[in-house]
Amino acid sequence: MPQHPLAAFGRDYLAIPGPSVMPDAVLRAMHRSAPNIYHGALIEMVEGIVPDLRRVARTKGHVAMYIGNGHATWEACLSNTVMAGEKVLVPATGRFGLGWADVATGLGIDAEVIDFGKSSAIDPMRVAERLSADKSHEIKAVLAVHVDTSTSFKNDIAALRAVLDDLDHPALLMADCMASLGCDPFEMDAWGVDVVIAGSQKGMMVPPGMCFVFFSDKAAEARTRMDRVSRYWDWTPRANPTAFFEYWNGTAPTHHLYGLRAALDMIHDEGIENVWRRHHLLARAVWAAVEAWGSNGPMKMNVSDPVQRGHSVTAIGIGAPHATALRDWTEQNLGLTLGIGLGMAETSDPAWHGYFRLGHMGHVSGHMVMGMLGGIDAGLKALDLPHGSGALEAASGVIAGG
Amino acid sequence: MPQHPLAAFGRDYLAIPGPSVMPDAVLRAMHRSAPNIYHGALIEMVEGIVPDLRRVARTKGHVAMYIGNGHATWEACLSNTVMAGEKVLVPATGRFGLGWADVATGLGIDAEVIDFGKSSAIDPMRVAERLSADKSHEIKAVLAVHVDTSTSFKNDIAALRAVLDDLDHPALLMADCMASLGCDPFEMDAWGVDVVIAGSQKGMMVPPGMCFVFFSDKAAEARTRMDRVSRYWDWTPRANPTAFFEYWNGTAPTHHLYGLRAALDMIHDEGIENVWRRHHLLARAVWAAVEAWGSNGPMKMNVSDPVQRGHSVTAIGIGAPHATALRDWTEQNLGLTLGIGLGMAETSDPAWHGYFRLGHMGHVSGHMVMGMLGGIDAGLKALDLPHGSGALEAASGVIAGG
Amino acid sequence: MPQHPLAAFGRDYLAIPGPSVMPDAVLRAMHRSAPNIYHGALIEMVEGIVPDLRRVARTKGHVAMYIGNGHATWEACLSNTVMAGEKVLVPATGRFGLGWADVATGLGIDAEVIDFGKSSAIDPMRVAERLSADKSHEIKAVLAVHVDTSTSFKNDIAALRAVLDDLDHPALLMADCMASLGCDPFEMDAWGVDVVIAGSQKGMMVPPGMCFVFFSDKAAEARTRMDRVSRYWDWTPRANPTAFFEYWNGTAPTHHLYGLRAALDMIHDEGIENVWRRHHLLARAVWAAVEAWGSNGPMKMNVSDPVQRGHSVTAIGIGAPHATALRDWTEQNLGLTLGIGLGMAETSDPAWHGYFRLGHMGHVSGHMVMGMLGGIDAGLKALDLPHGSGALEAASGVIAGG
Amino acid sequence: MPQHPLAAFGRDYLAIPGPSVMPDAVLRAMHRSAPNIYHGALIEMVEGIVPDLRRVARTKGHVAMYIGNGHATWEACLSNTVMAGEKVLVPATGRFGLGWADVATGLGIDAEVIDFGKSSAIDPMRVAERLSADKSHEIKAVLAVHVDTSTSFKNDIAALRAVLDDLDHPALLMADCMASLGCDPFEMDAWGVDVVIAGSQKGMMVPPGMCFVFFSDKAAEARTRMDRVSRYWDWTPRANPTAFFEYWNGTAPTHHLYGLRAALDMIHDEGIENVWRRHHLLARAVWAAVEAWGSNGPMKMNVSDPVQRGHSVTAIGIGAPHATALRDWTEQNLGLTLGIGLGMAETSDPAWHGYFRLGHMGHVSGHMVMGMLGGIDAGLKALDLPHGSGALEAASGVIAGG
């Protein structure tokens, strides 16, 4: 009997940092015939979606919805605000900050990166230094990832606003909230963020394929000075449509909209602040387990300061090739898929096999997180990887505490 | 903040001993328009279902399918084999054995119960004593529950066959495999069972609404001496239909059949013996956890001998009112529903609140069981119920071992 | 190119007299995980279903729900009211009346049939004659099919009540409304019907697998004189449960209940009287088409008097083997399945191939009926079967008229 | 009784020219949990999708898939091949040709339109004239819509290739096949088309949200001379990914891919040439009906020459305000949604209410088209709009003929 008795059965559990587990209500809402896209119920539904999206991002600002993924929002927001040849500043704390800078480069923008590596959050002081040197205000925008899905660092976006304000620097403040929207506390208006981008498939609990750009009046004003914005990326008609198709520059993503409506209902039924509390609690349970495992052996969270940890994703090092072995074991034997160590090392580097990430975003609960951790604990034991004891009870204790 | 942050979110987990967790593939298969019920694909599909059901029960015997639930099979099998005024012997080890006797009584049959209570398995010797006293062979059938869902006792069906054979007693041997079919090893033909009954909603992983009666040639022969069998219960046309509607005595349960087809595919893709091994492993993980919890405190499995424990359900005592408190806590805060202590005490008896049951049947995997146990561990801590430590790692260790 | 270009594509359309077309909302509601069957949302939902079922049957009487099909209700209602050896009177107008009598026979009841054949409705005078001869009130019940799905005759149930009342005969009046409930006007209380039976899969628009028995106080009273009623069929606990499982004599048909809830919402949102009007209009459209086709050729409705036609099914003769050829053509080329001529001739009789039936029940609309008729018209032309012209416009004219 | 008895019931039928009716198999395939997006089954599935897409477009060329709608493909293909300041030629036969030109303008491209209005197809001779005047080959591409969804004109793409070849003009030939791919015969390679664009929601039968750009080696070569292509639109990594995420420039549209897989299976099971035959037959049925209606009254197809009519959409004039009245009547009373006269007049122009369009694309069959036509016939009668008789039988006769 070479095969483990649990191979390939039971409910799959995708514990990667996006796409996240889809609620049944969302999938059910998407299982329907196509609607009339010119008038009627779909149009009314979308009119209700817009304010409900704003409530998630905590803004009274503008919303442009796109058919696209996260990378699309990077291109969308820059296409509306920064021209080729202009400069942006990108304090990066992982692959996604670097990716945003690369997209800027692809648009002909001069993207200046302050690379904080994979092991520290953005230091606002270093950003302040660079901005204060920019006397002529060549920097048109500061692009910061709120929670970088690769390293799981959470950056202090409000502190960046304070830096800009202190220096009276007019650059737009843009935040990538792909991994954090609907998971970590975020206050677009209170924190003075000009552009917020997010996707459908993480905290929003809808399959990949839709994305969102929230923008302030100041960002809208920046749009007006652009030489040209391509029709697809132009956020103005999307945020102020005079006909329904203008929301989407063409045909609407009908089925995603049904799913999104269901997801927003769930989020607002729970209450966005409760959603944040839930994610914080589940994250603390995960952290407690990882700390216990790491108390005796190589396992270690990438972010040591809990304040700098995202609440929806946890990047973990365990030494190569153990991470890959662990992920393989849980997937093959338990149907539990853990995230790869994306961006923690090059895939061609043997060290790549030493990192993995846990997604705990969106439609997750206490028993699910305990199941994920329990599966990892079984994997550590099966593979005979050194680890401290008491991890699961440390986690259940956190959940018990509420 | 009176409410727990995890209240009412994430995937529901129904960890009761049936209905069990439905596979997505089953639900998806049922989401379709109604088919032609007179000829074509549905008819061909059902022709393939029959042998695949036999392979689950390990029999070359007859199969009658019914639209009904478990209680319907009790009535079905007796209606075909025992007349009003005749006698059956019911060695009972819980509520379901008693329930079957009650159904016999409802048919005017004289049901003589040997009640083994809630704390022991059937003792074949006591059954042998009674049968040996039945010189005139008044007892037409012995009705034994394989795994009683209330107490989680598993009875030795093969031993009952040996008793009958030793005594050369002609009574039919009937086994209720509601909780065990597709979970615990069961060999209808090898063990010499004449009638096996089961439902769709436990190990078969299909919503409640269909049920199955397997019967031997000897049972078929018993049918022929009946004065009368009602049209609905008559198993002869169902097992030997000359027209498709005879399978069902009328309209077929079309959507359940699609689900059943998908479930049988999953079972036979895995292999029935692997299905048994999986359930055994998961059961041992559950048992290991409960033993650890019970090492310091009141928690205790109802069945002390592992050989007598069913592999799909575990009945547990923890002292009133803690079981109810624990179930409420996990359901309200984690969306994890544990089974009530059905049949362990009268619902009007305060002691009722001291029992609960865990279902681990059908579409379950290692991370799911770890999630269920993790949720219970959190509940024990949240409610400050005394319990031994190390339960979760005991379970993960079992799963690791395979 | 031997194959028709339209073979095997596009939406299937099952235009048989049950199972009917399932609404997407019903299928969607059934696509979900299993619920807790001991307390919570499911229990509350069922409490709301019972009164909503009553509103469909127009009664303040009792309701027993069963897991079963239509044939199950035949057995259920008789098991509660008539003992073996007693007599019932069955005025039959097709296969389903005869089937009910056969089920009575299977229960040991003396079923006396007045067979009105396949070509006439029940003549209340002949029933009156027989009942008036029954001075000793040996006849315990009159079993009448409201709309016989085989012949599509609709019988005057209120007239049978008048007969019983005029004679002061105490027999129960039972009506089989399988094909008519939720389609044809029916007034259980106003018409003085004691027992009404129906299933889930026709006017109720839910997959086959659930069925309903409505009964009056008088029928409940009849139950009390029974020697014995088997546990599964006993309607008393089902109609007056003290615990949830008593509704079902065991495990509830969870997924059917979700579907039924959705279907009842649709019916009562539309309004039951509007549901009746809709079916009447669609039936008149079908009749208009068949009359036009029949104006020049062999096609002919089985029921000549519109008052005696059911509104949900139309039986049609066209001469063997044309009906089978037509059904084959529409199914193979258009994905449109017409009903076989069930009960109009023996299947071994060549004449069997001369009959077909159209279902127009439940979730049907004007464009669907026009599509069904249009498909038939294409088939008549493709097969070169003689038929009058103008059928489709006759139908569209009816629909236009409202 | 002011309301029509058929209001708001039965199956919805969306007979607009996209989104089209979704097959149940597609929706069912999309109803599932999210998959691992880094390795495993999803990755293998996509590797099979690419060649199957090529078989639909009849090409051995390159394929880039995007998350986006039809308008996205306009921007995608131009972004890879034509620089700002360069020129394209757009022979337009309706709103969608003009829209493509507008997108080009949005990218800073000089889009020269030859407007053939709403009442004629592209005249290749006029295109030849313009191209022959372009001695310096300033025109980098000719953008032609194969079937313009607004006017339903089908243009002769092969003739445009012949023009380019005759003149030895190096411009790329681009064809918008949004409305025609998977409906009308189209031969990308045989006709020498360099770029073909299409979306998911018409002939491909998947909800809106994915789109496709097929391109030739010559177009790939044109890409290499571009100064810069933005990361999202760059087709090179999408068509030649070295890692899975490069197919999508980020996260894959997981659920659309499951739907697409199911749709491609259906298409290739039927055979693409059979798909074309089916659409042609259904289109001829629609045309026959409209001709009959128009034989006595104002109804008239926009395209008089059948050779120039698309097979998936038919634009019709009936005089204002009758089209709007008709659409309202069928939608409100039959649940049958007809397409608006998009692009046939400005919405502010009263004449707008004189046009409607019928979609007959993708998952359509003979009974569906007959249902659509039957619904229109009912509407014409209900509204007392003048129309010729015999339309429905003309259509059923076409379908009968095969």
PDB file of N, CA, C and O in Angstrom, chain A residues 19-53:
ATOM      1  N   PRO A  19      -6.595  32.865  -5.745  1.00  0.00           N
ATOM      2  CA  PRO A  19      -8.003  33.034  -5.402  1.00  0.00           C
ATOM      3  C   PRO A  19      -8.323  32.344  -4.079  1.00  0.00           C
ATOM      4  O   PRO A  19      -7.700  31.332  -3.729  1.00  0.00           O
ATOM      5  N   SER A  20      -9.281  32.899  -3.393  1.00  0.00           N
ATOM      6  CA  SER A  20      -9.653  32.376  -2.082  1.00  0.00           C
ATOM      7  C   SER A  20     -10.833  31.418  -2.221  1.00  0.00           C
ATOM      8  O   SER A  20     -11.322  31.179  -3.319  1.00  0.00           O
ATOM      9  N   VAL A  21     -11.239  30.866  -1.114  1.00  0.00           N
ATOM     10  CA  VAL A  21     -12.401  29.960  -1.107  1.00  0.00           C
ATOM     11  C   VAL A  21     -13.659  30.760  -1.469  1.00  0.00           C
ATOM     12  O   VAL A  21     -13.921  31.795  -0.867  1.00  0.00           O
ATOM     13  N   MET A  22     -14.398  30.297  -2.467  1.00  0.00           N
ATOM     14  CA  MET A  22     -15.609  30.994  -2.896  1.00  0.00           C
ATOM     15  C   MET A  22     -16.807  30.544  -2.061  1.00  0.00           C
ATOM     16  O   MET A  22     -17.052  29.333  -1.958  1.00  0.00           O
ATOM     17  N   PRO A  23     -17.567  31.473  -1.540  1.00  0.00           N
ATOM     18  CA  PRO A  23     -18.784  31.063  -0.811  1.00  0.00           C
ATOM     19  C   PRO A  23     -19.775  30.382  -1.754  1.00  0.00           C
ATOM     20  O   PRO A  23     -19.878  30.744  -2.927  1.00  0.00           O
ATOM     21  N   ASP A  24     -20.494  29.421  -1.231  1.00  0.00           N
ATOM     22  CA  ASP A  24     -21.533  28.773  -2.022  1.00  0.00           C
ATOM     23  C   ASP A  24     -22.534  29.794  -2.568  1.00  0.00           C
ATOM     24  O   ASP A  24     -23.006  29.671  -3.697  1.00  0.00           O
ATOM     25  N   ALA A  25     -22.842  30.795  -1.758  1.00  0.00           N
ATOM     26  CA  ALA A  25     -23.833  31.783  -2.193  1.00  0.00           C
ATOM     27  C   ALA A  25     -23.346  32.538  -3.426  1.00  0.00           C
ATOM     28  O   ALA A  25     -24.140  32.920  -4.289  1.00  0.00           O
ATOM     29  N   VAL A  26     -22.051  32.757  -3.513  1.00  0.00           N
ATOM     30  CA  VAL A  26     -21.495  33.451  -4.676  1.00  0.00           C
ATOM     31  C   VAL A  26     -21.577  32.563  -5.910  1.00  0.00           C
ATOM     32  O   VAL A  26     -22.027  32.989  -6.978  1.00  0.00           O
ATOM     33  N   LEU A  27     -21.171  31.323  -5.764  1.00  0.00           N
ATOM     34  CA  LEU A  27     -21.204  30.406  -6.914  1.00  0.00           C
ATOM     35  C   LEU A  27     -22.636  30.172  -7.373  1.00  0.00           C
ATOM     36  O   LEU A  27     -22.924  30.090  -8.571  1.00  0.00           O
ATOM     37  N   ARG A  28     -23.524  30.083  -6.403  1.00  0.00           N
ATOM     38  CA  ARG A  28     -24.936  29.861  -6.744  1.00  0.00           C
ATOM     39  C   ARG A  28     -25.490  31.068  -7.515  1.00  0.00           C
ATOM     40  O   ARG A  28     -26.240  30.917  -8.482  1.00  0.00           O
ATOM     41  N   ALA A  29     -25.103  32.241  -7.067  1.00  0.00           N
ATOM     42  CA  ALA A  29     -25.606  33.453  -7.733  1.00  0.00           C
ATOM     43  C   ALA A  29     -25.113  33.554  -9.171  1.00  0.00           C
ATOM     44  O   ALA A  29     -25.758  34.157 -10.020  1.00  0.00           O
ATOM     45  N   MET A  30     -23.947  32.948  -9.437  1.00  0.00           N
ATOM     46  CA  MET A  30     -23.369  33.010 -10.783  1.00  0.00           C
ATOM     47  C   MET A  30     -23.923  31.935 -11.710  1.00  0.00           C
ATOM     48  O   MET A  30     -23.645  31.954 -12.906  1.00  0.00           O
ATOM     49  N   HIS A  31     -24.656  31.010 -11.147  1.00  0.00           N
ATOM     50  CA  HIS A  31     -25.185  29.896 -11.935  1.00  0.00           C
ATOM     51  C   HIS A  31     -26.548  30.299 -12.475  1.00  0.00           C
ATOM     52  O   HIS A  31     -27.581  29.914 -11.937  1.00  0.00           O
ATOM     53  N   ARG A  32     -26.554  31.070 -13.534  1.00  0.00           N
ATOM     54  CA  ARG A  32     -27.825  31.543 -14.083  1.00  0.00           C
ATOM     55  C   ARG A  32     -27.661  31.944 -15.536  1.00  0.00           C
ATOM     56  O   ARG A  32     -26.562  32.134 -16.022  1.00  0.00           O
ATOM     57  N   SER A  33     -28.779  32.103 -16.182  1.00  0.00           N
ATOM     58  CA  SER A  33     -28.749  32.514 -17.574  1.00  0.00           C
ATOM     59  C   SER A  33     -28.267  33.952 -17.677  1.00  0.00           C
ATOM     60  O   SER A  33     -28.283  34.700 -16.703  1.00  0.00           O
ATOM     61  N   ALA A  34     -27.827  34.318 -18.856  1.00  0.00           N
ATOM     62  CA  ALA A  34     -27.364  35.686 -19.083  1.00  0.00           C
ATOM     63  C   ALA A  34     -28.557  36.644 -19.041  1.00  0.00           C
ATOM     64  O   ALA A  34     -29.659  36.287 -19.441  1.00  0.00           O
ATOM     65  N   PRO A  35     -28.329  37.830 -18.527  1.00  0.00           N
ATOM     66  CA  PRO A  35     -29.411  38.819 -18.429  1.00  0.00           C
ATOM     67  C   PRO A  35     -29.381  39.803 -19.600  1.00  0.00           C
ATOM     68  O   PRO A  35     -28.394  39.891 -20.329  1.00  0.00           O
ATOM     69  N   ASN A  36     -30.444  40.529 -19.704  1.00  0.00           N
ATOM     70  CA  ASN A  36     -30.493  41.684 -20.592  1.00  0.00           C
ATOM     71  C   ASN A  36     -29.434  42.680 -20.135  1.00  0.00           C
ATOM     72  O   ASN A  36     -29.388  43.051 -18.961  1.00  0.00           O
ATOM     73  N   ILE A  37     -28.558  43.101 -21.062  1.00  0.00           N
ATOM     74  CA  ILE A  37     -27.494  44.036 -20.664  1.00  0.00           C
ATOM     75  C   ILE A  37     -27.837  45.472 -21.046  1.00  0.00           C
ATOM     76  O   ILE A  37     -26.993  46.360 -20.960  1.00  0.00           O
ATOM     77  N   TYR A  38     -29.067  45.718 -21.470  1.00  0.00           N
ATOM     78  CA  TYR A  38     -29.426  47.079 -21.860  1.00  0.00           C
ATOM     79  C   TYR A  38     -30.354  47.782 -20.889  1.00  0.00           C
ATOM     80  O   TYR A  38     -30.284  48.977 -20.699  1.00  0.00           O
ATOM     81  N   HIS A  39     -31.253  47.022 -20.285  1.00  0.00           N
ATOM     82  CA  HIS A  39     -32.061  47.647 -19.246  1.00  0.00           C
ATOM     83  C   HIS A  39     -32.628  46.572 -18.337  1.00  0.00           C
ATOM     84  O   HIS A  39     -32.514  45.387 -18.623  1.00  0.00           O
ATOM     85  N   GLY A  40     -33.161  47.003 -17.240  1.00  0.00           N
ATOM     86  CA  GLY A  40     -33.787  46.050 -16.337  1.00  0.00           C
ATOM     87  C   GLY A  40     -32.944  45.753 -15.119  1.00  0.00           C
ATOM     88  O   GLY A  40     -32.145  46.579 -14.661  1.00  0.00           O
ATOM     89  N   ALA A  41     -33.123  44.548 -14.613  1.00  0.00           N
ATOM     90  CA  ALA A  41     -32.624  44.192 -13.289  1.00  0.00           C
ATOM     91  C   ALA A  41     -31.107  44.315 -13.157  1.00  0.00           C
ATOM     92  O   ALA A  41     -30.602  44.745 -12.117  1.00  0.00           O
ATOM     93  N   LEU A  42     -30.375  43.956 -14.197  1.00  0.00           N
ATOM     94  CA  LEU A  42     -28.914  44.024 -14.086  1.00  0.00           C
ATOM     95  C   LEU A  42     -28.453  45.455 -13.844  1.00  0.00           C
ATOM     96  O   LEU A  42     -27.566  45.709 -13.021  1.00  0.00           O
ATOM     97  N   ILE A  43     -29.046  46.350 -14.559  1.00  0.00           N
ATOM     98  CA  ILE A  43     -28.650  47.758 -14.455  1.00  0.00           C
ATOM     99  C   ILE A  43     -28.917  48.268 -13.043  1.00  0.00           C
ATOM    100  O   ILE A  43     -28.079  48.944 -12.438  1.00  0.00           O
ATOM    101  N   GLU A  44     -30.074  47.934 -12.531  1.00  0.00           N
ATOM    102  CA  GLU A  44     -30.389  48.360 -11.159  1.00  0.00           C
ATOM    103  C   GLU A  44     -29.439  47.731 -10.157  1.00  0.00           C
ATOM    104  O   GLU A  44     -29.027  48.366  -9.188  1.00  0.00           O
ATOM    105  N   MET A  45     -29.101  46.488 -10.377  1.00  0.00           N
ATOM    106  CA  MET A  45     -28.207  45.818  -9.442  1.00  0.00           C
ATOM    107  C   MET A  45     -26.847  46.515  -9.388  1.00  0.00           C
ATOM    108  O   MET A  45     -26.289  46.729  -8.312  1.00  0.00           O
ATOM    109  N   VAL A  46     -26.349  46.892 -10.545  1.00  0.00           N
ATOM    110  CA  VAL A  46     -25.034  47.526 -10.572  1.00  0.00           C
ATOM    111  C   VAL A  46     -25.078  48.882  -9.878  1.00  0.00           C
ATOM    112  O   VAL A  46     -24.132  49.279  -9.201  1.00  0.00           O
ATOM    113  N   GLU A  47     -26.178  49.572  -9.997  1.00  0.00           N
ATOM    114  CA  GLU A  47     -26.288  50.853  -9.295  1.00  0.00           C
ATOM    115  C   GLU A  47     -26.159  50.679  -7.783  1.00  0.00           C
ATOM    116  O   GLU A  47     -25.681  51.570  -7.086  1.00  0.00           O
ATOM    117  N   GLY A  48     -26.575  49.535  -7.300  1.00  0.00           N
ATOM    118  CA  GLY A  48     -26.420  49.265  -5.864  1.00  0.00           C
ATOM    119  C   GLY A  48     -25.036  48.753  -5.502  1.00  0.00           C
ATOM    120  O   GLY A  48     -24.600  48.888  -4.355  1.00  0.00           O
ATOM    121  N   ILE A  49     -24.348  48.187  -6.456  1.00  0.00           N
ATOM    122  CA  ILE A  49     -23.015  47.640  -6.172  1.00  0.00           C
ATOM    123  C   ILE A  49     -22.014  48.752  -5.889  1.00  0.00           C
ATOM    124  O   ILE A  49     -21.160  48.639  -5.008  1.00  0.00           O
ATOM    125  N   VAL A  50     -22.125  49.822  -6.638  1.00  0.00           N
ATOM    126  CA  VAL A  50     -21.130  50.893  -6.520  1.00  0.00           C
ATOM    127  C   VAL A  50     -21.032  51.442  -5.091  1.00  0.00           C
ATOM    128  O   VAL A  50     -19.948  51.470  -4.506  1.00  0.00           O
ATOM    129  N   PRO A  51     -22.118  51.855  -4.492  1.00  0.00           N
ATOM    130  CA  PRO A  51     -21.980  52.346  -3.110  1.00  0.00           C
ATOM    131  C   PRO A  51     -21.524  51.270  -2.137  1.00  0.00           C
ATOM    132  O   PRO A  51     -20.826  51.575  -1.156  1.00  0.00           O
ATOM    133  N   ASP A  52     -21.898  50.029  -2.406  1.00  0.00           N
ATOM    134  CA  ASP A  52     -21.472  48.962  -1.490  1.00  0.00           C
ATOM    135  C   ASP A  52     -19.975  48.676  -1.619  1.00  0.00           C
ATOM    136  O   ASP A  52     -19.336  48.265  -0.647  1.00  0.00           O
ATOM    137  N   LEU A  53     -19.427  48.872  -2.793  1.00  0.00           N
ATOM    138  CA  LEU A  53     -17.964  48.781  -2.934  1.00  0.00           C
ATOM    139  C   LEU A  53     -17.300  49.906  -2.144  1.00  0.00           C
ATOM    140  O   LEU A  53     -16.307  49.690  -1.439  1.00  0.00           O
TER     141      LEU A  53
END
